[in-house]
Coordinates of N, CA and C in Angstrom, one line a residue:
M115 N 3.2 -8.9 10.0 CA 4.4 -7.8 9.0 C 4.2 -6.6 9.7
T116 N 6.2 -6.3 9.7 CA 6.3 -5.2 10.3 C 6.2 -3.7 9.7
L117 N 6.7 -2.5 10.2 CA 6.2 -1.5 9.2 C 7.3 -1.8 7.8
Q118 N 8.5 -1.5 8.3 CA 9.3 -1.3 7.0 C 9.2 -2.8 6.1
E119 N 8.4 -4.0 6.7 CA 8.0 -4.9 5.3 C 6.8 -4.3 4.6
R120 N 6.0 -3.5 5.1 CA 4.7 -3.3 4.9 C 5.6 -2.0 3.7
I121 N 6.4 -0.8 4.1 CA 6.8 0.0 3.5 C 7.6 -0.5 1.9
A122 N 8.3 -1.3 2.2 CA 8.9 -2.3 1.1 C 7.4 -2.6 -0.1
G123 N 6.9 -3.6 0.4 CA 6.0 -4.2 -0.3 C 5.2 -2.7 -1.2
V124 N 4.8 -1.8 -0.4 CA 4.1 -0.6 -1.0 C 5.4 -0.3 -1.9
E125 N 6.6 0.1 -1.8 CA 7.2 0.4 -3.0 C 7.3 0.1 -3.7
E126 N 7.3 -1.6 -4.0 CA 7.4 -2.0 -4.8 C 6.2 -2.6 -5.9
R127 N 5.2 -2.3 -5.3 CA 3.8 -2.1 -6.0 C 3.6 -1.2 -6.5
V128 N 3.8 -0.1 -6.0 CA 3.7 1.8 -6.8 C 5.4 1.2 -8.2
A129 N 6.2 0.6 -7.6 CA 7.1 1.0 -8.9 C 6.4 0.1 -9.8
R130 N 5.5 -1.2 -9.5 CA 4.5 -2.2 -10.9 C 4.0 -1.5 -11.6
A131 N 3.3 -0.5 -10.9 CA 2.2 0.6 -11.2 C 2.5 1.5 -12.1
C132 N 3.6 1.5 -11.5 CA 4.3 3.0 -12.7 C 4.5 2.3 -14.0
A133 N 5.5 0.9 -13.5 CA 6.0 0.3 -15.2 C 4.8 0.0 -15.9
A134 N 3.9 -0.8 -15.4 CA 3.0 -0.7 -16.3 C 2.3 -0.4 -17.4
S135 N 2.1 1.7 -16.6 CA 1.8 2.6 -16.9 C 2.9 3.4 -17.8
G136 N 4.0 3.0 -17.9 CA 4.8 3.8 -18.2 C 4.7 5.4 -17.4
R137 N 5.3 5.5 -16.1 CA 5.0 6.3 -15.5 C 6.3 6.4 -14.9
D138 N 6.5 7.5 -14.3 CA 8.1 7.8 -13.6 C 7.3 7.5 -12.1
V139 N 8.2 6.6 -11.6 CA 8.0 6.2 -10.0 C 8.2 7.6 -9.0
A140 N 9.0 8.4 -9.3 CA 9.3 9.6 -8.8 C 8.1 10.8 -8.8
D141 N 7.1 10.3 -10.0 CA 5.4 11.2 -10.2 C 5.0 10.5 -9.5
V142 N 5.1 9.9 -8.3 CA 3.7 9.3 -7.0 C 4.0 9.7 -6.1
K143 N 3.6 10.1 -5.3 CA 3.8 10.4 -3.7 C 3.0 9.6 -2.6
V144 N 3.7 9.3 -1.8 CA 2.8 8.2 -0.9 C 2.5 8.8 0.2
I145 N 1.1 8.9 0.6 CA 0.9 9.5 2.1 C -0.1 8.4 2.8
A146 N 0.8 8.3 4.1 CA 1.0 7.9 5.0 C -0.9 8.1 5.9
V147 N -1.7 7.6 5.7 CA -3.1 7.9 6.3 C -2.8 7.6 8.3
T148 N -2.5 8.0 8.2 CA -2.7 7.5 10.4 C -3.7 7.9 11.3
K149 N -4.8 7.7 10.7 CA -5.8 8.2 11.5 C -6.6 6.7 12.3
Y150 N -5.8 5.8 11.7 CA -6.2 4.6 12.8 C -5.1 4.2 13.2
V151 N -3.7 4.6 13.6 CA -2.6 4.2 14.5 C -2.5 5.2 15.6
S152 N -1.7 4.6 16.5 CA -1.5 5.4 17.5 C -0.3 6.6 17.7
L153 N 0.0 7.5 18.2 CA 1.2 9.0 18.5 C 2.1 7.6 18.0
E154 N 2.4 6.7 18.6 CA 3.7 6.2 19.0 C 3.9 5.5 17.3
T155 N 2.9 5.0 16.6 CA 3.2 4.2 15.5 C 3.5 5.8 14.4
V156 N 2.7 6.4 14.6 CA 2.9 7.8 13.7 C 4.5 7.9 14.0
S157 N 5.0 8.4 15.0 CA 6.6 8.6 15.1 C 7.7 7.7 14.0
A158 N 7.1 6.3 14.3 CA 8.1 5.4 14.1 C 7.6 5.4 12.2
V159 N 6.3 5.5 11.7 CA 6.4 5.7 10.1 C 7.8 7.2 9.9
L160 N 7.5 8.1 10.7 CA 8.5 9.3 10.3 C 10.0 9.1 10.1
E161 N 10.1 8.1 11.9 CA 11.5 7.6 11.8 C 11.7 7.0 10.4
A162 N 10.6 6.1 9.8 CA 11.1 4.8 8.6 C 11.2 5.9 7.6
G163 N 11.1 7.3 7.4 CA 11.2 8.1 6.2 C 10.2 8.2 5.8
L164 N 9.0 7.8 6.1 CA 7.7 8.6 5.3 C 7.7 10.0 5.5
E165 N 7.4 10.6 4.6 CA 7.2 12.3 5.2 C 5.7 12.7 5.3
D166 N 4.9 12.2 4.4 CA 3.4 12.9 4.5 C 3.0 11.9 5.3
I167 N 1.9 12.2 5.8 CA 1.0 12.2 7.1 C -0.2 12.9 6.8
A168 N -1.1 11.8 7.0 CA -2.4 12.2 6.8 C -3.1 12.1 7.9
E169 N -4.2 12.9 8.2 CA -5.1 12.8 9.0 C -7.0 13.1 8.4
S170 N -7.7 12.8 9.4 CA -8.9 13.4 8.7 C -9.9 14.0 9.7
R171 N -9.7 13.7 10.9 CA -10.5 14.8 12.0 C -9.4 15.4 12.8
W172 N -9.6 16.7 13.1 CA -8.8 17.3 14.1 C -8.9 16.9 15.0
Q173 N -9.8 16.3 15.9 CA -9.8 16.0 17.3 C -9.2 14.5 17.4
D174 N -9.2 14.0 16.5 CA -8.2 12.5 16.5 C -6.6 13.3 16.2
A175 N -6.3 14.1 15.6 CA -4.9 14.5 14.7 C -4.6 15.2 15.8
E176 N -5.4 15.8 16.6 CA -4.5 17.1 17.6 C -3.3 16.6 18.7
P177 N -3.4 15.7 19.1 CA -2.9 15.0 20.0 C -0.9 14.5 19.0
K178 N -1.6 13.9 18.1 CA -0.6 13.5 17.1 C 0.6 15.1 16.4
W179 N -0.3 15.7 16.3 CA 0.6 16.7 15.7 C 1.2 17.8 17.0
N180 N 0.6 17.5 18.2 CA 1.1 18.4 18.7 C 2.7 18.1 19.3
A181 N 2.4 16.5 19.3 CA 4.1 16.1 19.4 C 4.8 15.6 18.1
L182 N 4.3 15.7 16.9 CA 5.1 15.5 15.6 C 5.1 16.4 15.1
G183 N 4.1 17.4 14.9 CA 3.7 18.2 14.1 C 5.6 19.4 13.3
H184 N 6.3 19.3 14.1 CA 7.3 20.1 13.5 C 7.9 18.9 12.3
K185 N 7.7 18.0 12.3 CA 8.2 16.7 11.6 C 7.6 16.2 10.4
G186 N 8.1 16.2 9.0 CA 7.0 15.6 7.9 C 6.2 16.8 7.6
T187 N 5.2 16.4 6.4 CA 4.7 17.3 5.7 C 2.8 16.4 6.3
W188 N 1.9 17.5 6.8 CA 0.4 16.8 7.0 C 0.0 17.4 6.2
H189 N -1.2 16.4 6.0 CA -2.3 16.6 5.0 C -3.8 16.1 5.4
F190 N -4.7 17.3 5.5 CA -5.8 17.1 6.3 C -7.1 16.8 5.2
I191 N -7.3 15.0 5.0 CA -7.7 14.4 4.1 C -9.5 14.0 4.3
G192 N -9.5 14.6 5.8 CA -11.3 14.5 5.8 C -12.1 15.4 5.3
H193 N -13.6 15.0 5.8 CA -14.3 16.1 5.6 C -14.5 17.6 6.5
L194 N -14.1 18.9 6.3 CA -13.4 19.8 6.7 C -14.6 20.7 7.6
Q195 N -15.3 20.6 9.0 CA -16.2 21.4 8.8 C -15.9 23.2 9.3
T196 N -16.6 24.0 8.9 CA -16.0 25.2 8.5 C -15.7 25.4 10.2
N197 N -16.0 25.3 11.0 CA -15.7 25.5 12.5 C -14.1 24.8 12.7
K198 N -14.0 24.1 12.1 CA -12.7 23.4 12.5 C -11.6 24.3 11.6
V199 N -11.4 25.2 10.8 CA -10.6 25.6 9.7 C -9.4 26.4 10.7
K200 N -10.0 27.1 11.8 CA -9.1 27.4 12.7 C -8.7 26.5 13.3
D201 N -8.7 25.3 13.5 CA -7.5 24.6 14.3 C -6.9 23.5 12.9
V202 N -7.2 24.1 11.7 CA -5.7 23.1 10.9 C -5.1 24.2 10.1
I203 N -5.6 25.2 9.9 CA -5.2 26.2 9.0 C -3.3 26.3 9.7
G204 N -2.7 26.6 9.2 CA -1.3 26.7 9.7 C -0.2 25.5 9.5
K205 N -1.4 24.3 9.7 CA -1.0 22.7 10.5 C -0.7 22.1 9.4
F206 N -1.7 21.9 8.8 CA -1.6 21.3 7.4 C -1.6 21.9 6.1
Q207 N -0.4 21.2 5.8 CA 0.3 22.2 4.5 C -0.7 21.5 3.2
Y208 N -1.5 20.6 3.4 CA -2.7 20.7 2.0 C -3.8 19.9 2.3
I209 N -4.8 20.4 2.4 CA -6.3 20.4 2.6 C -7.0 19.5 1.1
H210 N -6.8 18.4 1.9 CA -8.0 17.4 -0.2 C -9.2 17.9 0.2
S211 N -9.6 18.5 1.0 CA -11.6 18.5 0.7 C -12.5 19.7 1.0
L212 N -11.4 20.6 -0.3 CA -12.4 21.5 -0.4 C -13.2 21.0 -1.1
D213 N -14.8 21.3 -1.0 CA -16.0 20.7 -1.5 C -17.4 21.8 -1.3
R214 N -16.7 23.2 -0.8 CA -18.3 23.7 -0.9 C -17.6 25.5 -0.9
L215 N -18.6 26.8 -1.0 CA -18.0 28.1 -1.0 C -17.8 28.3 0.2
S216 N -18.5 27.8 1.3 CA -18.5 28.4 2.6 C -17.0 27.9 3.1
L217 N -16.8 26.7 2.8 CA -15.1 26.7 3.3 C -14.4 27.2 3.0
A218 N -14.4 27.6 1.4 CA -13.2 28.4 1.0 C -13.3 29.6 1.6
R219 N -14.2 30.1 1.7 CA -14.4 31.3 2.0 C -13.4 31.6 3.8
E220 N -13.8 30.6 4.4 CA -13.3 30.6 6.0 C -11.9 30.4 5.4
L221 N -11.6 29.3 4.9 CA -10.1 28.7 4.7 C -9.1 30.4 4.5
H222 N -9.9 31.1 3.4 CA -8.9 32.2 2.9 C -9.2 33.0 3.8
K223 N -10.2 33.1 4.8 CA -10.5 34.2 6.0 C -9.2 33.7 6.7
K224 N -9.6 32.7 7.1 CA -8.1 32.4 8.2 C -6.8 31.8 7.4
A225 N -6.6 32.0 6.2 CA -4.9 32.2 6.4 C -4.8 33.5 5.7
D226 N -5.8 34.2 5.2 CA -5.0 36.0 5.2 C -4.6 36.2 6.4
A227 N -5.6 36.0 7.6 CA -5.1 36.2 9.1 C -3.6 36.0 9.6
A228 N -3.4 34.9 8.7 CA -2.5 34.5 9.3 C -1.1 34.4 8.5
G229 N -1.8 35.1 7.1 CA -0.3 35.4 5.9 C 0.0 34.3 5.5
I230 N -0.8 33.5 4.8 CA -0.1 32.2 4.3 C -1.3 32.1 3.3
T231 N -0.4 30.8 2.5 CA -1.4 30.3 1.3 C -1.7 28.8 1.7
V232 N -2.8 28.3 1.5 CA -3.4 27.2 2.0 C -3.2 26.6 0.4
N233 N -2.9 25.4 0.0 CA -2.6 24.4 -1.0 C -4.1 23.8 -0.8
V234 N -4.8 23.5 -1.5 CA -5.7 23.1 -1.6 C -5.9 21.9 -2.6
F235 N -7.0 20.9 -2.2 CA -7.7 19.8 -3.8 C -9.0 20.2 -3.5
L236 N -9.9 19.9 -5.1 CA -11.0 20.2 -5.2 C -11.5 18.8 -4.2
Q237 N -12.3 18.6 -3.9 CA -13.0 16.7 -3.8 C -13.8 17.1 -4.8
V238 N -13.8 16.1 -5.5 CA -14.7 15.8 -6.6 C -15.4 14.5 -6.3
N239 N -16.9 14.4 -5.9 CA -17.8 12.9 -6.5 C -17.4 12.6 -7.9
I240 N -16.7 12.1 -8.1 CA -17.0 11.1 -9.6 C -18.0 9.9 -9.4
S241 N -17.8 9.5 -8.9 CA -18.9 8.2 -8.3 C -20.4 8.7 -8.6
G242 N -20.5 10.1 -8.3 CA -22.1 10.5 -7.8 C -22.7 9.6 -7.0
E243 N -21.7 9.2 -5.7 CA -22.7 8.8 -4.6 C -23.1 9.8 -4.0
D244 N -24.8 8.9 -2.8 CA -25.1 9.8 -2.2 C -24.5 9.9 -1.3
T245 N -23.5 9.0 -0.8 CA -22.6 8.8 1.0 C -21.7 9.1 0.6
K246 N -21.2 10.0 -0.3 CA -20.0 10.9 -0.4 C -20.0 12.4 -0.4
F247 N -19.1 13.0 0.0 CA -19.3 14.4 0.0 C -18.0 14.7 -1.7
G248 N -18.2 16.1 -2.0 CA -17.4 16.5 -2.9 C -18.2 17.1 -4.0
L249 N -18.1 18.1 -4.7 CA -18.8 18.6 -5.9 C -18.7 18.0 -7.1
A250 N -19.6 18.2 -7.9 CA -20.7 17.3 -8.8 C -19.2 17.8 -9.7
P251 N -19.1 16.7 -10.8 CA -17.7 16.9 -11.7 C -18.6 18.2 -12.8
G252 N -19.7 18.4 -13.2 CA -20.0 19.2 -13.5 C -20.2 21.2 -13.1
D253 N -20.0 21.1 -12.0 CA -20.2 22.2 -11.0 C -18.5 22.3 -10.8
V254 N -18.0 21.8 -11.3 CA -16.1 22.1 -10.9 C -16.1 23.5 -11.6
P255 N -16.2 24.0 -12.9 CA -15.9 24.8 -13.4 C -16.1 26.4 -13.1
G256 N -17.4 26.5 -12.6 CA -18.2 27.5 -11.9 C -17.9 27.6 -10.7
F257 N -17.5 26.7 -10.2 CA -16.8 26.8 -8.6 C -15.4 27.1 -8.6
L258 N -14.8 26.9 -9.4 CA -13.3 27.7 -9.7 C -13.4 29.2 -9.9
H259 N -14.6 29.2 -10.9 CA -15.0 30.8 -11.1 C -15.2 31.5 -9.7
E260 N -16.1 31.0 -8.8 CA -16.6 31.3 -7.9 C -15.5 32.0 -6.8
I261 N -14.3 31.3 -6.9 CA -13.3 31.5 -5.5 C -12.0 32.1 -6.3
A262 N -11.9 32.5 -7.8 CA -10.8 33.0 -8.1 C -10.2 34.0 -7.6
G263 N -11.0 34.8 -6.9 CA -10.6 36.7 -6.4 C -9.9 35.7 -4.7
L264 N -10.1 34.8 -4.3 CA -9.6 33.9 -2.9 C -8.3 33.6 -3.0
H265 N -7.6 34.9 -3.3 CA -5.9 34.4 -3.4 C -5.0 34.1 -2.1
R266 N -5.7 33.6 -1.1 CA -4.8 32.7 0.1 C -5.1 31.3 -0.2
I267 N -5.6 31.2 -1.8 CA -6.2 29.5 -1.5 C -5.6 29.2 -2.8
K268 N -4.7 28.1 -3.1 CA -3.9 27.9 -4.3 C -4.7 26.5 -4.5
V269 N -5.8 26.2 -5.6 CA -5.8 25.1 -5.6 C -4.7 24.3 -6.7
I270 N -4.3 22.9 -5.9 CA -3.5 22.4 -6.9 C -3.4 20.8 -7.3
G271 N -4.9 21.0 -7.1 CA -5.2 19.6 -7.7 C -6.7 19.2 -7.4
L272 N -7.4 17.9 -7.7 CA -8.3 17.5 -7.2 C -8.6 15.7 -6.7
M273 N -9.1 15.6 -5.9 CA -9.3 14.7 -5.0 C -10.2 13.8 -5.4
T274 N -10.8 12.7 -5.1 CA -12.0 11.6 -5.2 C -11.4 10.4 -4.7
M275 N -12.8 9.9 -4.1 CA -12.7 8.7 -3.3 C -13.2 7.7 -4.0
A276 N -13.0 6.4 -4.4 CA -13.9 5.6 -5.3 C -14.7 4.9 -4.5
P277 N -16.0 4.5 -5.3 CA -16.8 3.1 -4.2 C -15.5 2.1 -4.2
Y278 N -15.7 1.3 -2.6 CA -14.4 -0.1 -2.1 C -15.4 -1.3 -3.0
E279 N -14.4 -1.7 -4.2 CA -15.1 -2.7 -5.1 C -13.9 -4.0 -4.4
A280 N -15.1 -5.3 -4.5 CA -13.7 -6.3 -4.8 C -13.1 -6.7 -5.4
E281 N -13.3 -6.3 -6.8 CA -12.2 -6.3 -8.3 C -11.9 -4.8 -7.8
P282 N -10.7 -4.1 -7.7 CA -10.3 -3.1 -7.7 C -10.3 -2.6 -9.6
E283 N -10.2 -3.3 -10.3 CA -10.2 -2.7 -11.7 C -11.5 -2.3 -12.0
Q284 N -12.6 -2.4 -11.2 CA -14.1 -2.0 -11.2 C -13.6 -0.2 -10.6
T285 N -12.7 0.1 -10.1 CA -13.0 1.5 -10.0 C -11.9 2.7 -11.1
R286 N -11.2 2.0 -12.2 CA -11.0 2.4 -13.1 C -11.7 3.5 -13.7
P287 N -12.8 3.5 -13.9 CA -13.9 4.8 -14.3 C -13.5 5.9 -13.5
V288 N -13.5 5.7 -12.4 CA -13.7 7.0 -11.5 C -12.3 7.5 -11.6
F289 N -11.3 6.6 -11.8 CA -9.8 7.7 -11.8 C -9.6 8.2 -12.4
R290 N -10.2 7.6 -14.3 CA -9.9 7.9 -15.2 C -11.0 9.1 -15.4
G291 N -12.2 9.5 -14.6 CA -12.7 10.4 -15.0 C -11.9 11.7 -14.1
L292 N -11.5 11.4 -13.3 CA -11.3 12.5 -12.8 C -9.8 13.1 -13.4
R293 N -8.9 12.4 -14.0 CA -8.2 12.8 -14.6 C -8.0 13.4 -16.0
E294 N -9.7 12.9 -16.1 CA -10.4 13.9 -17.8 C -10.4 14.8 -17.0
L295 N -11.4 14.8 -16.3 CA -11.7 16.2 -16.0 C -10.7 17.7 -15.4
R296 N -9.7 17.1 -15.0 CA -8.6 18.0 -14.7 C -7.8 18.3 -16.2
D297 N -7.4 17.6 -17.0 CA -7.5 17.9 -18.5 C -8.1 18.8 -19.1
K298 N -9.7 18.6 -18.8 CA -10.6 19.4 -19.4 C -10.2 20.7 -18.7
L299 N -10.2 21.0 -17.7 CA -10.2 22.1 -16.8 C -9.3 22.9 -17.3
N300 N -7.7 22.0 -17.0 CA -6.7 22.8 -17.5 C -6.4 23.9 -19.0
L301 N -7.9 22.8 -20.1 CA -7.5 23.1 -21.2 C -8.9 24.7 -21.1
L302 N -9.7 24.9 -20.1 CA -10.5 26.1 -19.8 C -9.5 27.4 -19.4
A303 N -8.2 26.7 -18.6 CA -7.5 27.8 -18.0 C -8.1 28.4 -17.0
L304 N -8.7 27.9 -16.0 CA -10.1 28.5 -14.8 C -8.9 28.4 -13.5
T305 N -7.7 28.4 -13.6 CA -6.9 28.7 -12.3 C -5.4 29.4 -12.7
P306 N -5.0 30.3 -12.0 CA -3.5 30.9 -12.8 C -2.8 30.0 -13.5
E307 N -2.2 28.7 -12.7 CA -1.4 28.3 -12.7 C -2.2 26.6 -13.3
P308 N -1.5 25.9 -14.1 CA -2.4 24.3 -14.4 C -2.8 23.5 -12.7
I309 N -3.6 23.1 -13.0 CA -3.9 21.8 -12.0 C -2.8 20.6 -12.5
Q310 N -2.1 20.6 -11.5 CA -1.3 19.1 -11.6 C -1.5 18.2 -10.8
E311 N -2.4 18.3 -9.8 CA -2.1 17.2 -9.1 C -3.8 16.5 -8.7
L312 N -3.4 14.6 -8.3 CA -4.2 14.0 -8.8 C -4.2 13.1 -7.2
S313 N -5.0 13.5 -6.3 CA -5.3 12.7 -5.1 C -6.2 11.2 -4.8
M314 N -5.7 9.9 -5.5 CA -6.9 9.2 -5.9 C -6.2 8.0 -5.7
G315 N -6.8 7.1 -4.7 CA -6.4 6.1 -5.0 C -5.9 5.5 -3.3
M316 N -6.4 4.3 -2.7 CA -6.0 4.1 -1.2 C -5.6 2.6 -1.2
S317 N -5.8 1.9 0.3 CA -4.8 1.0 0.0 C -5.6 -0.4 -1.0
N318 N -7.0 -0.4 -1.2 CA -7.7 -1.7 -2.0 C -7.4 -1.2 -3.5
D319 N -7.1 -0.4 -4.0 CA -7.0 0.6 -5.3 C -5.9 1.1 -5.7
F320 N -5.3 1.4 -5.2 CA -4.3 2.4 -5.6 C -3.4 2.1 -6.8
E321 N -3.3 0.4 -7.3 CA -2.3 0.6 -8.2 C -3.0 0.9 -9.5
V322 N -4.5 0.9 -9.9 CA -5.6 1.4 -10.7 C -5.2 2.7 -10.7
A323 N -5.3 3.4 -9.3 CA -5.5 4.5 -9.3 C -4.0 5.4 -9.6
I324 N -2.6 4.8 -9.5 CA -1.5 5.3 -10.4 C -1.5 4.8 -11.7
E325 N -1.9 4.1 -12.1 CA -2.5 3.4 -14.1 C -2.5 4.6 -14.9
E326 N -3.6 4.9 -13.6 CA -4.6 6.4 -14.2 C -4.3 7.6 -14.0
G327 N -3.3 8.0 -13.4 CA -2.4 9.1 -13.4 C -2.3 9.9 -12.1
A328 N -2.4 8.8 -10.9 CA -2.3 9.6 -9.4 C -1.2 10.0 -9.4
T329 N -0.9 11.4 -8.4 CA 0.3 11.9 -8.4 C 0.4 11.7 -7.0
W330 N -0.5 11.2 -5.8 CA -0.9 11.4 -4.5 C -1.3 9.9 -4.5
V331 N -0.9 9.2 -3.9 CA -2.2 8.4 -3.1 C -2.0 8.1 -1.6
R332 N -3.1 8.1 -1.0 CA -3.3 7.9 0.2 C -4.2 6.6 1.0
L333 N -2.9 6.1 1.6 CA -2.6 4.5 2.0 C -2.8 4.2 3.6
G334 N -3.6 4.2 4.1 CA -3.6 3.5 5.6 C -3.3 2.3 5.7
T335 N -4.1 1.0 6.1 CA -4.2 0.3 6.2 C -3.0 -0.8 5.6
V336 N -2.6 -0.5 4.6 CA -1.8 -1.6 3.4 C -0.3 -1.2 4.1
L337 N -0.2 0.2 4.6 CA 0.8 0.8 4.9 C 1.7 0.5 6.4
V338 N 0.4 1.3 7.0 CA 0.8 1.4 8.2 C 0.3 0.8 9.3
G339 N -0.8 -0.3 9.0 CA -1.6 -1.0 9.8 C -2.4 -0.2 10.2
H340 N -3.7 -1.0 11.0 CA -5.1 -0.6 11.9 C -4.7 -0.7 13.2
E341 N -4.9 0.3 14.3 CA -5.0 -0.8 15.8 C -6.1 0.0 16.2
E342 N -6.6 -1.3 16.7 CA -8.4 -1.0 17.7 C -7.5 0.3 18.9
G343 N -8.8 1.0 18.6 CA -8.7 2.3 19.8 C -7.8 3.3 19.5
A344 N -7.7 3.2 18.3 CA -6.3 4.5 18.0 C -7.4 5.9 17.5

C-alpha cells in the first residue's frame, strides 16, 4: 500500500469515527509517528501534506530533525529524560510526556533560558499498568498545583496510552477516563486557561479514542508504515 493510500484510508476512518460520535472532523488532528521510518519517508510524509511529525527518542529523531526540522510541526511523544531536555527544547513544539516534577523544572529552566514557552501534555497512566509511565489520575491536581509557578510551561492537554487490545472496543474505558479527568480538572480551574487537548489513540484503537473525545491521534504503522532498521 502506498503512503497516499494509507493517508486516504486514515482520513476515511477518522471521518467515520467523527460521524459516529457527532464530532467535527476538523477537531481531530493526526500526528504521523515516524520513529520506525527513514528520513526519506519522513520527507515524503511532509511532502504529502501531513504537518505533524512525532518522535519518541532524540537519538533517533536528531538526523531527521536536522534535515527537516524547518518543515512541519514536531511533537515529542516518548519518555523524556531530564538530560535530554536540552536537545528537544525549541525543536519540538509539543511535549506529550510530562510526568514528573523534575522534568517540569528542567523544561521550565531550559525554556526560560531560550525565552520561549513550551506546550505540554501531562502523561496520565489511566490504565494503571506498571509498565507505563505517567501520573496516577488522583495525583494530577496536586501536580498542577506544584507546577503552577513555572510560567514557561503551558499545559494544553492530557495524554495517555491504552493497553494493546485485540478488540479495540476494550480500550474505551481508558479513553473515557482521560476525557472525564480533563473535564474534572477544568471544573477545578487549576490552569490559567481550560485544558482543551486530549492526545490519545494509536494505530490499533484510534477510532475508539476519537469517539471518546481525542483531539490528537498518534498514528505510526497504519499511516506511515514500518521499516526494519529505521
